[in-house]
């Protein structure tokens, strides 16, 4: 009875561990591609190696003597490693609620395993040293499968920890150097994917930054010094800002577009932008410029036409959101500030955005074009986007819509080939369009199998120089790939030249 119950608890531990690894570590948190998680990855690698040894031992042997004592030591060492892992996770990242619950259940279940197995091992430790082999039928097969799984992911985590130094972003110093010293900047959405890097750049250049965020604890991870508000109502009338950057809004691509989610996506943008307009209206000293985010979705799903700021609008949900957002931001113009509407393309960086979603399948050789691969992808690296935001602040000729995209958009098939090459993996597993549309509806039509060929005409005319205008070398640098670039490649020093023109 004890043996069967023990194996059932082990099976539950294996299932919960597999869920934690695949869903949290790989799909949602993407730990292998986050340089900040180097310590956590190493702990996972060591723990998985010990788990592999334990699964094989329990599945095919009954250790006696000092071998039983060694097995008991490994079981207890797992407790110590897990505790260290919990501390590392709390210090280095915010765990989602589902991961915390799963960890709690894993700890409780492991405690049940120890209660059942420790007395057996203590008895065996008192016997002469031996390693009699045995088998437990289907349980032994489960042990082999689990041992192989944790060994593979343990090796992956160790290698990922080793490469994390290559993935680390260059210093943000210089990204905001075009701004004259000591500027006062208000950033809404400063804890988001783009906002974090912008705040880091502004702080690194010595500017005074005030961050609006819904979750104040997330702002603790931003580089100091900075001020934090959770509502623009907290800012007094006599506050002084030289510029405001409006990035706040519910992420569009983080879930299917249910009716409730559509409402949240639109309402979040209009609410914060309206609050910003009301703040500027009551300030004694209004900012000279407001930079407000939008997206290339304003153009709708288009074919091969080259789209500039003068092009006509399209249709679809993303267009409706962007059009309403831009109208609300445009109302600020009547209050005096110069208003620049930046229409973001696909923002590329390892720790988030569209690139992060592709990394896991492509790294395992499961990547490829989406649909027929002919849809255009208008992209920009996150650092170039930060530099363009700063350029829009200081360049008086920029006003109204400005396309925030690199000058060389690519088709989806070319993106897949370039990403596969940067990862040294094949990219030949296409994702058919019909199941995506069947499941995702408009979400899939507009974001996955639709696209736009958008060109940054206004930014280029205003003298902005992209450090990463071409996709292939941009991906090589973002992914820390060990690929030797040609000596005449004009982008070879891009990572060390982050300053604005």
PDB file of C-alpha atoms in Angstrom, residues 170-352:
ATOM      1  CA  UNK A 170      23.854  47.104 -23.614  1.00  0.00           C
ATOM      2  CA  UNK A 171      23.769  49.949 -21.156  1.00  0.00           C
ATOM      3  CA  UNK A 172      20.941  52.420 -21.619  1.00  0.00           C
ATOM      4  CA  UNK A 173      23.464  55.242 -21.241  1.00  0.00           C
ATOM      5  CA  UNK A 174      23.399  57.321 -24.423  1.00  0.00           C
ATOM      6  CA  UNK A 175      19.937  56.343 -25.630  1.00  0.00           C
ATOM      7  CA  UNK A 176      18.583  59.663 -24.326  1.00  0.00           C
ATOM      8  CA  UNK A 177      21.713  61.765 -24.851  1.00  0.00           C
ATOM      9  CA  UNK A 178      19.961  64.042 -27.374  1.00  0.00           C
ATOM     10  CA  UNK A 179      18.005  65.600 -24.491  1.00  0.00           C
ATOM     11  CA  UNK A 180      19.599  68.574 -22.795  1.00  0.00           C
ATOM     12  CA  UNK A 181      20.573  67.760 -19.173  1.00  0.00           C
ATOM     13  CA  UNK A 182      18.137  67.720 -16.288  1.00  0.00           C
ATOM     14  CA  UNK A 183      14.870  67.424 -18.207  1.00  0.00           C
ATOM     15  CA  UNK A 184      11.677  66.607 -16.306  1.00  0.00           C
ATOM     16  CA  UNK A 185       9.777  63.809 -18.060  1.00  0.00           C
ATOM     17  CA  UNK A 186       6.426  62.235 -17.196  1.00  0.00           C
ATOM     18  CA  UNK A 187       6.049  58.654 -18.492  1.00  0.00           C
ATOM     19  CA  UNK A 188       2.717  56.838 -18.345  1.00  0.00           C
ATOM     20  CA  UNK A 189       3.029  53.076 -18.641  1.00  0.00           C
ATOM     21  CA  UNK A 190       6.613  53.303 -17.420  1.00  0.00           C
ATOM     22  CA  UNK A 191       6.685  49.719 -16.137  1.00  0.00           C
ATOM     23  CA  UNK A 192       5.645  48.229 -19.484  1.00  0.00           C
ATOM     24  CA  UNK A 193       7.800  46.590 -22.125  1.00  0.00           C
ATOM     25  CA  UNK A 194       8.806  49.853 -23.839  1.00  0.00           C
ATOM     26  CA  UNK A 195       8.406  52.073 -20.781  1.00  0.00           C
ATOM     27  CA  UNK A 196      10.975  50.181 -18.702  1.00  0.00           C
ATOM     28  CA  UNK A 197      13.708  50.740 -21.274  1.00  0.00           C
ATOM     29  CA  UNK A 198      12.732  54.372 -21.800  1.00  0.00           C
ATOM     30  CA  UNK A 199      12.833  55.084 -18.064  1.00  0.00           C
ATOM     31  CA  UNK A 200      16.217  53.341 -17.806  1.00  0.00           C
ATOM     32  CA  UNK A 201      17.570  55.501 -20.637  1.00  0.00           C
ATOM     33  CA  UNK A 202      16.241  58.739 -19.157  1.00  0.00           C
ATOM     34  CA  UNK A 203      17.508  57.973 -15.651  1.00  0.00           C
ATOM     35  CA  UNK A 204      20.917  56.908 -17.007  1.00  0.00           C
ATOM     36  CA  UNK A 205      21.233  60.303 -18.686  1.00  0.00           C
ATOM     37  CA  UNK A 206      20.405  62.154 -15.481  1.00  0.00           C
ATOM     38  CA  UNK A 207      16.859  63.253 -16.266  1.00  0.00           C
ATOM     39  CA  UNK A 208      14.118  63.536 -13.655  1.00  0.00           C
ATOM     40  CA  UNK A 209      11.455  60.941 -14.366  1.00  0.00           C
ATOM     41  CA  UNK A 210       7.958  60.565 -12.933  1.00  0.00           C
ATOM     42  CA  UNK A 211       6.318  57.219 -13.701  1.00  0.00           C
ATOM     43  CA  UNK A 212       2.593  56.540 -13.791  1.00  0.00           C
ATOM     44  CA  UNK A 213       1.822  52.872 -13.185  1.00  0.00           C
ATOM     45  CA  UNK A 214      -1.186  50.882 -11.984  1.00  0.00           C
ATOM     46  CA  UNK A 215       1.099  48.593  -9.958  1.00  0.00           C
ATOM     47  CA  UNK A 216       3.515  50.559  -7.789  1.00  0.00           C
ATOM     48  CA  UNK A 217       5.477  47.438  -6.679  1.00  0.00           C
ATOM     49  CA  UNK A 218       6.526  46.837 -10.318  1.00  0.00           C
ATOM     50  CA  UNK A 219       8.159  50.273 -10.366  1.00  0.00           C
ATOM     51  CA  UNK A 220      10.591  49.085  -7.680  1.00  0.00           C
ATOM     52  CA  UNK A 221      12.470  47.210 -10.405  1.00  0.00           C
ATOM     53  CA  UNK A 222      13.083  50.420 -12.373  1.00  0.00           C
ATOM     54  CA  UNK A 223      16.470  52.097 -12.002  1.00  0.00           C
ATOM     55  CA  UNK A 224      16.598  54.867  -9.424  1.00  0.00           C
ATOM     56  CA  UNK A 225      16.054  57.712  -8.966  1.00  0.00           C
ATOM     57  CA  UNK A 226      12.502  58.175 -10.166  1.00  0.00           C
ATOM     58  CA  UNK A 227       9.161  59.255  -8.728  1.00  0.00           C
ATOM     59  CA  UNK A 228       6.087  57.007  -8.889  1.00  0.00           C
ATOM     60  CA  UNK A 229       2.406  57.883  -8.985  1.00  0.00           C
ATOM     61  CA  UNK A 230      -0.534  55.522  -9.344  1.00  0.00           C
ATOM     62  CA  UNK A 231      -2.887  58.308 -10.475  1.00  0.00           C
ATOM     63  CA  UNK A 232      -2.235  61.557 -12.331  1.00  0.00           C
ATOM     64  CA  UNK A 233      -4.456  63.225  -9.720  1.00  0.00           C
ATOM     65  CA  UNK A 234      -1.508  62.831  -7.320  1.00  0.00           C
ATOM     66  CA  UNK A 235       0.531  65.354  -9.325  1.00  0.00           C
ATOM     67  CA  UNK A 236       0.111  68.919  -7.984  1.00  0.00           C
ATOM     68  CA  UNK A 237      -0.801  71.874 -10.198  1.00  0.00           C
ATOM     69  CA  UNK A 238       2.627  73.484  -9.749  1.00  0.00           C
ATOM     70  CA  UNK A 239       4.546  70.431 -10.989  1.00  0.00           C
ATOM     71  CA  UNK A 240       6.863  71.108 -13.929  1.00  0.00           C
ATOM     72  CA  UNK A 241       7.362  68.738 -16.853  1.00  0.00           C
ATOM     73  CA  UNK A 242       9.318  69.470 -20.007  1.00  0.00           C
ATOM     74  CA  UNK A 243       7.710  66.539 -21.836  1.00  0.00           C
ATOM     75  CA  UNK A 244       5.187  63.764 -21.327  1.00  0.00           C
ATOM     76  CA  UNK A 245       5.357  60.318 -22.935  1.00  0.00           C
ATOM     77  CA  UNK A 246       2.077  58.412 -22.981  1.00  0.00           C
ATOM     78  CA  UNK A 247       2.593  54.624 -23.318  1.00  0.00           C
ATOM     79  CA  UNK A 248      -0.150  53.278 -21.040  1.00  0.00           C
ATOM     80  CA  UNK A 249      -2.703  50.794 -22.296  1.00  0.00           C
ATOM     81  CA  UNK A 250      -3.898  47.207 -21.981  1.00  0.00           C
ATOM     82  CA  UNK A 251      -1.648  44.981 -24.162  1.00  0.00           C
ATOM     83  CA  UNK A 252      -3.354  44.133 -27.449  1.00  0.00           C
ATOM     84  CA  UNK A 253      -1.579  40.851 -28.175  1.00  0.00           C
ATOM     85  CA  UNK A 254      -1.687  39.182 -24.738  1.00  0.00           C
ATOM     86  CA  UNK A 255      -4.967  37.333 -25.222  1.00  0.00           C
ATOM     87  CA  UNK A 256      -7.838  36.652 -27.584  1.00  0.00           C
ATOM     88  CA  UNK A 257     -10.209  39.523 -28.239  1.00  0.00           C
ATOM     89  CA  UNK A 258     -13.283  38.658 -26.265  1.00  0.00           C
ATOM     90  CA  UNK A 259     -15.918  41.364 -26.008  1.00  0.00           C
ATOM     91  CA  UNK A 260     -14.770  42.238 -22.483  1.00  0.00           C
ATOM     92  CA  UNK A 261     -11.124  42.344 -23.535  1.00  0.00           C
ATOM     93  CA  UNK A 262     -11.893  44.627 -26.471  1.00  0.00           C
ATOM     94  CA  UNK A 263     -13.574  47.032 -24.077  1.00  0.00           C
ATOM     95  CA  UNK A 264     -10.567  46.960 -21.719  1.00  0.00           C
ATOM     96  CA  UNK A 265      -8.095  47.530 -24.546  1.00  0.00           C
ATOM     97  CA  UNK A 266      -9.923  50.626 -25.766  1.00  0.00           C
ATOM     98  CA  UNK A 267     -11.006  51.990 -22.388  1.00  0.00           C
ATOM     99  CA  UNK A 268      -7.529  51.743 -20.858  1.00  0.00           C
ATOM    100  CA  UNK A 269      -6.038  53.914 -23.607  1.00  0.00           C
ATOM    101  CA  UNK A 270      -8.778  56.509 -23.626  1.00  0.00           C
ATOM    102  CA  UNK A 271      -8.881  56.731 -19.830  1.00  0.00           C
ATOM    103  CA  UNK A 272      -5.156  57.390 -19.328  1.00  0.00           C
ATOM    104  CA  UNK A 273      -4.911  59.740 -22.319  1.00  0.00           C
ATOM    105  CA  UNK A 274      -7.959  61.654 -21.091  1.00  0.00           C
ATOM    106  CA  UNK A 275      -6.440  61.850 -17.605  1.00  0.00           C
ATOM    107  CA  UNK A 276      -3.207  63.170 -19.136  1.00  0.00           C
ATOM    108  CA  UNK A 277      -5.136  65.880 -21.037  1.00  0.00           C
ATOM    109  CA  UNK A 278      -6.911  66.940 -17.857  1.00  0.00           C
ATOM    110  CA  UNK A 279      -3.584  67.036 -15.970  1.00  0.00           C
ATOM    111  CA  UNK A 280      -1.972  69.243 -18.612  1.00  0.00           C
ATOM    112  CA  UNK A 281      -5.005  71.540 -18.570  1.00  0.00           C
ATOM    113  CA  UNK A 282      -4.597  72.252 -14.851  1.00  0.00           C
ATOM    114  CA  UNK A 283      -0.796  72.515 -14.710  1.00  0.00           C
ATOM    115  CA  UNK A 284       0.635  75.983 -14.104  1.00  0.00           C
ATOM    116  CA  UNK A 285       3.522  75.164 -16.454  1.00  0.00           C
ATOM    117  CA  UNK A 286       2.508  72.884 -19.301  1.00  0.00           C
ATOM    118  CA  UNK A 287       4.984  70.557 -21.047  1.00  0.00           C
ATOM    119  CA  UNK A 288       6.276  71.695 -24.423  1.00  0.00           C
ATOM    120  CA  UNK A 289       5.687  68.335 -26.093  1.00  0.00           C
ATOM    121  CA  UNK A 290       3.576  65.227 -25.601  1.00  0.00           C
ATOM    122  CA  UNK A 291       4.553  61.926 -27.236  1.00  0.00           C
ATOM    123  CA  UNK A 292       1.599  59.546 -27.400  1.00  0.00           C
ATOM    124  CA  UNK A 293       1.787  55.947 -28.561  1.00  0.00           C
ATOM    125  CA  UNK A 294      -0.349  54.404 -31.265  1.00  0.00           C
ATOM    126  CA  UNK A 295       0.343  51.499 -33.620  1.00  0.00           C
ATOM    127  CA  UNK A 296       0.630  50.616 -37.293  1.00  0.00           C
ATOM    128  CA  UNK A 297      -2.697  48.859 -36.837  1.00  0.00           C
ATOM    129  CA  UNK A 298      -4.140  52.284 -37.684  1.00  0.00           C
ATOM    130  CA  UNK A 299      -3.546  51.379 -41.349  1.00  0.00           C
ATOM    131  CA  UNK A 300      -5.572  48.172 -41.045  1.00  0.00           C
ATOM    132  CA  UNK A 301      -4.614  44.917 -42.765  1.00  0.00           C
ATOM    133  CA  UNK A 302      -3.037  45.833 -46.097  1.00  0.00           C
ATOM    134  CA  UNK A 303      -1.392  44.037 -48.997  1.00  0.00           C
ATOM    135  CA  UNK A 304       1.871  45.197 -50.567  1.00  0.00           C
ATOM    136  CA  UNK A 305       1.309  48.961 -50.676  1.00  0.00           C
ATOM    137  CA  UNK A 306       4.054  51.034 -49.046  1.00  0.00           C
ATOM    138  CA  UNK A 307       2.374  53.010 -46.264  1.00  0.00           C
ATOM    139  CA  UNK A 308       3.565  56.389 -45.029  1.00  0.00           C
ATOM    140  CA  UNK A 309       2.047  58.870 -42.628  1.00  0.00           C
ATOM    141  CA  UNK A 310       0.082  60.308 -45.573  1.00  0.00           C
ATOM    142  CA  UNK A 311      -1.576  56.976 -46.426  1.00  0.00           C
ATOM    143  CA  UNK A 312      -5.263  56.371 -45.906  1.00  0.00           C
ATOM    144  CA  UNK A 313      -6.574  54.419 -42.943  1.00  0.00           C
ATOM    145  CA  UNK A 314      -7.781  50.851 -43.102  1.00  0.00           C
ATOM    146  CA  UNK A 315     -10.382  48.987 -41.074  1.00  0.00           C
ATOM    147  CA  UNK A 316     -10.597  46.402 -38.324  1.00  0.00           C
ATOM    148  CA  UNK A 317     -10.452  46.406 -34.548  1.00  0.00           C
ATOM    149  CA  UNK A 318      -6.849  47.612 -34.263  1.00  0.00           C
ATOM    150  CA  UNK A 319      -7.650  50.551 -36.530  1.00  0.00           C
ATOM    151  CA  UNK A 320     -10.670  51.510 -34.434  1.00  0.00           C
ATOM    152  CA  UNK A 321      -8.586  51.393 -31.246  1.00  0.00           C
ATOM    153  CA  UNK A 322      -5.722  53.414 -32.738  1.00  0.00           C
ATOM    154  CA  UNK A 323      -8.052  55.966 -34.358  1.00  0.00           C
ATOM    155  CA  UNK A 324      -9.909  56.613 -31.085  1.00  0.00           C
ATOM    156  CA  UNK A 325      -6.617  56.752 -29.168  1.00  0.00           C
ATOM    157  CA  UNK A 326      -5.099  59.231 -31.619  1.00  0.00           C
ATOM    158  CA  UNK A 327      -8.191  61.446 -31.539  1.00  0.00           C
ATOM    159  CA  UNK A 328      -8.041  61.619 -27.753  1.00  0.00           C
ATOM    160  CA  UNK A 329      -4.320  62.441 -27.833  1.00  0.00           C
ATOM    161  CA  UNK A 330      -4.909  65.041 -30.547  1.00  0.00           C
ATOM    162  CA  UNK A 331      -7.184  66.991 -28.193  1.00  0.00           C
ATOM    163  CA  UNK A 332      -4.090  67.859 -26.125  1.00  0.00           C
ATOM    164  CA  UNK A 333      -2.821  69.987 -29.013  1.00  0.00           C
ATOM    165  CA  UNK A 334      -5.382  72.695 -28.190  1.00  0.00           C
ATOM    166  CA  UNK A 335      -3.749  73.115 -24.763  1.00  0.00           C
ATOM    167  CA  UNK A 336      -0.445  74.250 -26.259  1.00  0.00           C
ATOM    168  CA  UNK A 337       1.984  71.281 -26.303  1.00  0.00           C
ATOM    169  CA  UNK A 338       3.288  69.933 -29.595  1.00  0.00           C
ATOM    170  CA  UNK A 339       1.715  66.461 -29.942  1.00  0.00           C
ATOM    171  CA  UNK A 340       3.522  63.619 -31.698  1.00  0.00           C
ATOM    172  CA  UNK A 341       1.662  60.354 -32.355  1.00  0.00           C
ATOM    173  CA  UNK A 342       4.123  57.485 -32.688  1.00  0.00           C
ATOM    174  CA  UNK A 343       2.654  54.545 -34.589  1.00  0.00           C
ATOM    175  CA  UNK A 344       4.619  51.605 -33.189  1.00  0.00           C
ATOM    176  CA  UNK A 345       5.503  48.647 -35.342  1.00  0.00           C
ATOM    177  CA  UNK A 346       6.416  45.246 -33.884  1.00  0.00           C
ATOM    178  CA  UNK A 347       8.887  46.097 -31.122  1.00  0.00           C
ATOM    179  CA  UNK A 348      11.768  43.623 -30.916  1.00  0.00           C
ATOM    180  CA  UNK A 349      13.652  42.744 -27.733  1.00  0.00           C
ATOM    181  CA  UNK A 350      14.407  39.429 -26.078  1.00  0.00           C
ATOM    182  CA  UNK A 351      12.489  39.981 -22.854  1.00  0.00           C
ATOM    183  CA  UNK A 352       9.089  40.721 -24.348  1.00  0.00           C
TER     184      UNK A 352
END
